[in-house]
């Protein structure tokens, strides 16, 4: 072949290739899939090109967008489970033009039919797919990625569920409701009940370095919104953990080891996107299995057997609050399956307007997703959600940049109405008060009123009335001053104290301070450096206090956080204590009896809690939660310096651990120990962790059958354990009778070196092991609370046995009442 012919052939091939490429230009088809009757969007509907050459699913708004070669489209198919498939043939290029603009497809529901039950031998094919998805969990879980970053737009609405009403139905409604409800229904035709939006930035380093910053925040009716419910907080970020926590209930994940033994899976549909296959699998709990279960649909892509879409909803028809969540994932960097959209519907089943349920909607859209960004751990601190109310006044252009869809007229009318209503009702002041109760402090200009010191009650002081003020960040971001005073109506004593603190460094939260108190304090207790809730066990135990020491104490301390989950404090104090009860200390037989004591101490306190989370709001921090384990440790050296009279060492420690087991329930452990080396008075020894028979309620991490001040030790070990079976053993069909079994076992041991040195008080020593066991049945009865949740009442018994058992059987049995709060 001559050179001319070869050149001509090459030219012809290139010309044909260019022509083919030109003819095969890609186009974008887009639109929306809705229910033909209601007009509601169909989420995760399938859009298939030519039976599977290309494909996608609709998003949480029912919209789709797909890039395909225009010359290859012969047919577009739209399908959704429970609906008739719609095939749209493409015969000419003009047939594609509606899809290049925005084409809405209306699918019609299939007639309701009872499916024929077919029992086949062999394994359920859906189970094999689920096991493959479980096997690939670590590969596909986005929170196993080394690091990522994204921005997110969140929208939250509250309204009532929509119902299509005929003329007859409208007349019936008009006859059965009063004018106020009719006015509300008319209002809700053009308004929502509530609207809120936020824009956040999230940064993450595996396994648990997390930081979400609110970049913009808008809540209808508030000028300066503070605390917000970020939409992603309602549902998990990914659907790969063993348990999915929703509404304070831990639901067993259908994509978890052993789930095929508890959930029934069925392949409802199969779609093909090029070389990938997507199995649409329904799941629901087996009727004979007792556990907290979800139901819904899983879209499993054979590309890494990853979750592409998930729909999950509560499976309890009696729940006060029902929910439905949807998550949509996309494959990024051709490897990482990452969630890009979230949706949640929250239905208040017992709150109705003209037989329409109150309903909430959350929508979250992720954008600017970065995989493996250059993040450093020092960028993260204990504040996991940082809010600045000054960011509420963002310009409209900023919001438009992040909103996926512009605000609808109904949204804008809602903002306008709520903003005017908020001014009339002074909603900002109400929110300010609610924030104050969360922090325990109410801001008054440059000062904070400490709400926790206004009123307390205990058996020694009676009503403790007081006032405490601290400077806040408006006075200074570095310096804090505080003072308090209090008076006990029963003991008739005034108490007071003051403090000062200087913040030296922000990254490690380094602070130094000093305190002085002239007050009363319960003796023989342990005080760890830990986060205590405002209304926890310690608050209830404080109410029972019958013995107090009068003390005067001066402290100087330094606090810092060397790592995010660690807190440390060193301190030096000197104090004088005088028992306000009949007690004398005599170290040696020839010594005089003493009832006033002087101590000087150096202390080191360490606190570790994995995954500590705080909300940061306007220079304030609010502790939210932490995972387990939680470890506390104290070392105290008492000496004859600064006027101290006693030489001793104290070592104290505590570890808490919670364990959630797929087939057994939830266990809670607490192990605590302490030791004193040296002869010291009662005030700084260890009392038994007892309550009293007069208290019918259970209090965690206390001996339920031990009396107040019954035992005294200078070294001790306590183990508290309780296991909650939940609904694993029995699932009642009754609305008011929902029993759940819990078993408890508490063990204690202690020793007192010189019991003869402590005179005037009655006590026992714990030289032998103390045992008590408990059996509790929670939710024996439950009652509706404001039609939002259930208040549950239960009962149980703790039994004391072993070396410290009482002579009579009935004296060893302590009957208890349990209380609970649940949305289902």
PDB file of N, CA and C in Angstrom, residues 359-418:
ATOM      1  N   UNK A 359     -46.284  17.658  62.310  1.00  0.00           N
ATOM      2  CA  UNK A 359     -45.198  16.984  61.593  1.00  0.00           C
ATOM      3  C   UNK A 359     -44.015  17.926  61.411  1.00  0.00           C
ATOM      4  N   UNK A 360     -42.824  17.388  61.579  1.00  0.00           N
ATOM      5  CA  UNK A 360     -41.603  18.145  61.346  1.00  0.00           C
ATOM      6  C   UNK A 360     -40.814  17.559  60.192  1.00  0.00           C
ATOM      7  N   UNK A 361     -40.112  18.415  59.467  1.00  0.00           N
ATOM      8  CA  UNK A 361     -39.299  17.978  58.332  1.00  0.00           C
ATOM      9  C   UNK A 361     -37.898  18.550  58.496  1.00  0.00           C
ATOM     10  N   UNK A 362     -36.893  17.746  58.306  1.00  0.00           N
ATOM     11  CA  UNK A 362     -35.523  18.250  58.242  1.00  0.00           C
ATOM     12  C   UNK A 362     -34.921  17.839  56.908  1.00  0.00           C
ATOM     13  N   UNK A 363     -34.186  18.756  56.309  1.00  0.00           N
ATOM     14  CA  UNK A 363     -33.499  18.488  55.058  1.00  0.00           C
ATOM     15  C   UNK A 363     -32.064  18.963  55.195  1.00  0.00           C
ATOM     16  N   UNK A 364     -31.125  18.151  54.747  1.00  0.00           N
ATOM     17  CA  UNK A 364     -29.708  18.507  54.806  1.00  0.00           C
ATOM     18  C   UNK A 364     -29.049  18.183  53.475  1.00  0.00           C
ATOM     19  N   UNK A 365     -28.288  19.168  52.946  1.00  0.00           N
ATOM     20  CA  UNK A 365     -27.592  18.995  51.677  1.00  0.00           C
ATOM     21  C   UNK A 365     -26.115  19.284  51.910  1.00  0.00           C
ATOM     22  N   UNK A 366     -25.259  18.342  51.548  1.00  0.00           N
ATOM     23  CA  UNK A 366     -23.820  18.511  51.694  1.00  0.00           C
ATOM     24  C   UNK A 366     -23.218  19.006  50.378  1.00  0.00           C
ATOM     25  N   UNK A 367     -22.261  19.906  50.484  1.00  0.00           N
ATOM     26  CA  UNK A 367     -21.563  20.398  49.298  1.00  0.00           C
ATOM     27  C   UNK A 367     -20.124  20.722  49.677  1.00  0.00           C
ATOM     28  N   UNK A 368     -19.307  20.988  48.676  1.00  0.00           N
ATOM     29  CA  UNK A 368     -17.876  21.288  48.879  1.00  0.00           C
ATOM     30  C   UNK A 368     -17.199  20.178  49.687  1.00  0.00           C
ATOM     31  N   UNK A 369     -17.540  18.932  49.361  1.00  0.00           N
ATOM     32  CA  UNK A 369     -16.981  17.795  50.102  1.00  0.00           C
ATOM     33  C   UNK A 369     -15.529  17.585  49.694  1.00  0.00           C
ATOM     34  N   UNK A 370     -14.658  17.481  50.692  1.00  0.00           N
ATOM     35  CA  UNK A 370     -13.240  17.212  50.455  1.00  0.00           C
ATOM     36  C   UNK A 370     -12.852  15.930  51.189  1.00  0.00           C
ATOM     37  N   UNK A 371     -12.249  15.010  50.456  1.00  0.00           N
ATOM     38  CA  UNK A 371     -11.728  13.777  51.041  1.00  0.00           C
ATOM     39  C   UNK A 371     -10.227  13.941  51.259  1.00  0.00           C
ATOM     40  N   UNK A 372      -9.778  13.593  52.444  1.00  0.00           N
ATOM     41  CA  UNK A 372      -8.363  13.719  52.836  1.00  0.00           C
ATOM     42  C   UNK A 372      -7.844  15.154  52.749  1.00  0.00           C
ATOM     43  N   UNK A 373      -8.581  16.143  53.274  1.00  0.00           N
ATOM     44  CA  UNK A 373      -8.005  17.490  53.339  1.00  0.00           C
ATOM     45  C   UNK A 373      -6.887  17.520  54.377  1.00  0.00           C
ATOM     46  N   UNK A 374      -6.062  18.535  54.293  1.00  0.00           N
ATOM     47  CA  UNK A 374      -4.958  18.656  55.243  1.00  0.00           C
ATOM     48  C   UNK A 374      -5.471  19.300  56.531  1.00  0.00           C
ATOM     49  N   UNK A 375      -5.884  18.457  57.454  1.00  0.00           N
ATOM     50  CA  UNK A 375      -6.361  18.915  58.753  1.00  0.00           C
ATOM     51  C   UNK A 375      -5.372  18.483  59.823  1.00  0.00           C
ATOM     52  N   UNK A 376      -5.289  19.277  60.880  1.00  0.00           N
ATOM     53  CA  UNK A 376      -4.394  18.949  61.986  1.00  0.00           C
ATOM     54  C   UNK A 376      -5.205  18.801  63.267  1.00  0.00           C
ATOM     55  N   UNK A 377      -4.811  17.851  64.089  1.00  0.00           N
ATOM     56  CA  UNK A 377      -5.568  17.575  65.307  1.00  0.00           C
ATOM     57  C   UNK A 377      -5.600  18.772  66.244  1.00  0.00           C
ATOM     58  N   UNK A 378      -4.619  19.626  66.160  1.00  0.00           N
ATOM     59  CA  UNK A 378      -4.624  20.781  67.060  1.00  0.00           C
ATOM     60  C   UNK A 378      -5.710  21.787  66.694  1.00  0.00           C
ATOM     61  N   UNK A 379      -6.334  21.619  65.520  1.00  0.00           N
ATOM     62  CA  UNK A 379      -7.461  22.470  65.159  1.00  0.00           C
ATOM     63  C   UNK A 379      -8.727  22.092  65.927  1.00  0.00           C
ATOM     64  N   UNK A 380      -8.720  20.924  66.579  1.00  0.00           N
ATOM     65  CA  UNK A 380      -9.913  20.424  67.238  1.00  0.00           C
ATOM     66  C   UNK A 380      -9.780  20.581  68.747  1.00  0.00           C
ATOM     67  N   UNK A 381     -10.876  20.938  69.377  1.00  0.00           N
ATOM     68  CA  UNK A 381     -10.913  20.976  70.832  1.00  0.00           C
ATOM     69  C   UNK A 381     -12.186  20.288  71.296  1.00  0.00           C
ATOM     70  N   UNK A 382     -12.539  20.488  72.555  1.00  0.00           N
ATOM     71  CA  UNK A 382     -13.693  19.793  73.102  1.00  0.00           C
ATOM     72  C   UNK A 382     -15.015  20.343  72.585  1.00  0.00           C
ATOM     73  N   UNK A 383     -15.015  21.533  71.999  1.00  0.00           N
ATOM     74  CA  UNK A 383     -16.239  22.115  71.447  1.00  0.00           C
ATOM     75  C   UNK A 383     -16.508  21.479  70.086  1.00  0.00           C
ATOM     76  N   UNK A 384     -17.543  20.681  70.008  1.00  0.00           N
ATOM     77  CA  UNK A 384     -17.858  19.984  68.753  1.00  0.00           C
ATOM     78  C   UNK A 384     -18.915  20.711  67.930  1.00  0.00           C
ATOM     79  N   UNK A 385     -19.664  21.612  68.552  1.00  0.00           N
ATOM     80  CA  UNK A 385     -20.611  22.449  67.821  1.00  0.00           C
ATOM     81  C   UNK A 385     -20.442  23.873  68.309  1.00  0.00           C
ATOM     82  N   UNK A 386     -19.937  24.740  67.434  1.00  0.00           N
ATOM     83  CA  UNK A 386     -19.610  26.114  67.800  1.00  0.00           C
ATOM     84  C   UNK A 386     -20.607  27.062  67.143  1.00  0.00           C
ATOM     85  N   UNK A 387     -21.286  27.858  67.975  1.00  0.00           N
ATOM     86  CA  UNK A 387     -22.341  28.752  67.507  1.00  0.00           C
ATOM     87  C   UNK A 387     -21.998  30.184  67.910  1.00  0.00           C
ATOM     88  N   UNK A 388     -22.117  31.078  66.966  1.00  0.00           N
ATOM     89  CA  UNK A 388     -21.950  32.503  67.252  1.00  0.00           C
ATOM     90  C   UNK A 388     -23.222  33.207  66.796  1.00  0.00           C
ATOM     91  N   UNK A 389     -23.981  33.774  67.722  1.00  0.00           N
ATOM     92  CA  UNK A 389     -25.258  34.386  67.361  1.00  0.00           C
ATOM     93  C   UNK A 389     -25.078  35.620  66.477  1.00  0.00           C
ATOM     94  N   UNK A 390     -23.876  36.179  66.426  1.00  0.00           N
ATOM     95  CA  UNK A 390     -23.658  37.330  65.569  1.00  0.00           C
ATOM     96  C   UNK A 390     -23.748  36.958  64.087  1.00  0.00           C
ATOM     97  N   UNK A 391     -23.629  35.650  63.802  1.00  0.00           N
ATOM     98  CA  UNK A 391     -23.701  35.200  62.416  1.00  0.00           C
ATOM     99  C   UNK A 391     -25.140  35.049  61.937  1.00  0.00           C
ATOM    100  N   UNK A 392     -26.095  35.378  62.790  1.00  0.00           N
ATOM    101  CA  UNK A 392     -27.497  35.241  62.389  1.00  0.00           C
ATOM    102  C   UNK A 392     -27.855  36.227  61.276  1.00  0.00           C
ATOM    103  N   UNK A 393     -27.204  37.375  61.255  1.00  0.00           N
ATOM    104  CA  UNK A 393     -27.572  38.428  60.303  1.00  0.00           C
ATOM    105  C   UNK A 393     -26.739  38.346  59.029  1.00  0.00           C
ATOM    106  N   UNK A 394     -26.763  37.212  58.373  1.00  0.00           N
ATOM    107  CA  UNK A 394     -26.070  37.051  57.103  1.00  0.00           C
ATOM    108  C   UNK A 394     -26.901  37.678  55.982  1.00  0.00           C
ATOM    109  N   UNK A 395     -26.248  38.268  54.972  1.00  0.00           N
ATOM    110  CA  UNK A 395     -27.008  38.851  53.858  1.00  0.00           C
ATOM    111  C   UNK A 395     -27.660  37.772  53.002  1.00  0.00           C
ATOM    112  N   UNK A 396     -28.656  38.172  52.224  1.00  0.00           N
ATOM    113  CA  UNK A 396     -29.398  37.222  51.393  1.00  0.00           C
ATOM    114  C   UNK A 396     -28.483  36.519  50.399  1.00  0.00           C
ATOM    115  N   UNK A 397     -27.464  37.215  49.902  1.00  0.00           N
ATOM    116  CA  UNK A 397     -26.570  36.604  48.921  1.00  0.00           C
ATOM    117  C   UNK A 397     -25.820  35.411  49.508  1.00  0.00           C
ATOM    118  N   UNK A 398     -25.501  35.497  50.785  1.00  0.00           N
ATOM    119  CA  UNK A 398     -24.786  34.398  51.432  1.00  0.00           C
ATOM    120  C   UNK A 398     -25.668  33.157  51.486  1.00  0.00           C
ATOM    121  N   UNK A 399     -26.940  33.333  51.858  1.00  0.00           N
ATOM    122  CA  UNK A 399     -27.852  32.199  51.924  1.00  0.00           C
ATOM    123  C   UNK A 399     -28.085  31.603  50.546  1.00  0.00           C
ATOM    124  N   UNK A 400     -28.220  32.436  49.538  1.00  0.00           N
ATOM    125  CA  UNK A 400     -28.474  31.931  48.189  1.00  0.00           C
ATOM    126  C   UNK A 400     -27.332  31.063  47.674  1.00  0.00           C
ATOM    127  N   UNK A 401     -26.146  31.321  48.158  1.00  0.00           N
ATOM    128  CA  UNK A 401     -24.987  30.534  47.742  1.00  0.00           C
ATOM    129  C   UNK A 401     -25.099  29.088  48.199  1.00  0.00           C
ATOM    130  N   UNK A 402     -25.770  28.848  49.329  1.00  0.00           N
ATOM    131  CA  UNK A 402     -25.810  27.510  49.909  1.00  0.00           C
ATOM    132  C   UNK A 402     -27.166  26.825  49.751  1.00  0.00           C
ATOM    133  N   UNK A 403     -28.229  27.582  49.576  1.00  0.00           N
ATOM    134  CA  UNK A 403     -29.538  26.948  49.424  1.00  0.00           C
ATOM    135  C   UNK A 403     -29.589  26.154  48.128  1.00  0.00           C
ATOM    136  N   UNK A 404     -29.993  24.913  48.237  1.00  0.00           N
ATOM    137  CA  UNK A 404     -30.151  24.089  47.040  1.00  0.00           C
ATOM    138  C   UNK A 404     -31.363  24.544  46.254  1.00  0.00           C
ATOM    139  N   UNK A 405     -32.442  24.839  46.961  1.00  0.00           N
ATOM    140  CA  UNK A 405     -33.653  25.361  46.339  1.00  0.00           C
ATOM    141  C   UNK A 405     -33.989  26.697  46.995  1.00  0.00           C
ATOM    142  N   UNK A 406     -34.438  27.674  46.215  1.00  0.00           N
ATOM    143  CA  UNK A 406     -34.794  28.964  46.825  1.00  0.00           C
ATOM    144  C   UNK A 406     -35.992  28.805  47.758  1.00  0.00           C
ATOM    145  N   UNK A 407     -36.124  29.748  48.681  1.00  0.00           N
ATOM    146  CA  UNK A 407     -37.267  29.722  49.588  1.00  0.00           C
ATOM    147  C   UNK A 407     -38.560  29.855  48.796  1.00  0.00           C
ATOM    148  N   UNK A 408     -39.537  29.067  49.194  1.00  0.00           N
ATOM    149  CA  UNK A 408     -40.846  29.145  48.569  1.00  0.00           C
ATOM    150  C   UNK A 408     -41.644  30.286  49.203  1.00  0.00           C
ATOM    151  N   UNK A 409     -42.692  30.760  48.523  1.00  0.00           N
ATOM    152  CA  UNK A 409     -43.512  31.833  49.110  1.00  0.00           C
ATOM    153  C   UNK A 409     -44.022  31.497  50.500  1.00  0.00           C
ATOM    154  N   UNK A 410     -44.373  30.214  50.733  1.00  0.00           N
ATOM    155  CA  UNK A 410     -44.856  29.805  52.047  1.00  0.00           C
ATOM    156  C   UNK A 410     -43.767  29.955  53.105  1.00  0.00           C
ATOM    157  N   UNK A 411     -42.508  29.674  52.721  1.00  0.00           N
ATOM    158  CA  UNK A 411     -41.384  29.833  53.648  1.00  0.00           C
ATOM    159  C   UNK A 411     -41.203  31.298  54.031  1.00  0.00           C
ATOM    160  N   UNK A 412     -41.231  32.181  53.021  1.00  0.00           N
ATOM    161  CA  UNK A 412     -40.988  33.599  53.287  1.00  0.00           C
ATOM    162  C   UNK A 412     -42.119  34.201  54.118  1.00  0.00           C
ATOM    163  N   UNK A 413     -43.353  33.779  53.855  1.00  0.00           N
ATOM    164  CA  UNK A 413     -44.473  34.268  54.672  1.00  0.00           C
ATOM    165  C   UNK A 413     -44.335  33.808  56.122  1.00  0.00           C
ATOM    166  N   UNK A 414     -43.829  32.585  56.299  1.00  0.00           N
ATOM    167  CA  UNK A 414     -43.650  32.065  57.656  1.00  0.00           C
ATOM    168  C   UNK A 414     -42.616  32.884  58.414  1.00  0.00           C
ATOM    169  N   UNK A 415     -41.481  33.187  57.758  1.00  0.00           N
ATOM    170  CA  UNK A 415     -40.473  34.023  58.405  1.00  0.00           C
ATOM    171  C   UNK A 415     -41.054  35.381  58.799  1.00  0.00           C
ATOM    172  N   UNK A 416     -41.770  35.994  57.869  1.00  0.00           N
ATOM    173  CA  UNK A 416     -42.339  37.319  58.141  1.00  0.00           C
ATOM    174  C   UNK A 416     -43.300  37.276  59.322  1.00  0.00           C
ATOM    175  N   UNK A 417     -44.176  36.284  59.325  1.00  0.00           N
ATOM    176  CA  UNK A 417     -45.162  36.175  60.399  1.00  0.00           C
ATOM    177  C   UNK A 417     -44.494  35.882  61.741  1.00  0.00           C
ATOM    178  N   UNK A 418     -43.571  34.894  61.765  1.00  0.00           N
ATOM    179  CA  UNK A 418     -42.933  34.516  63.025  1.00  0.00           C
ATOM    180  C   UNK A 418     -42.045  35.627  63.568  1.00  0.00           C
TER     181      UNK A 418
END
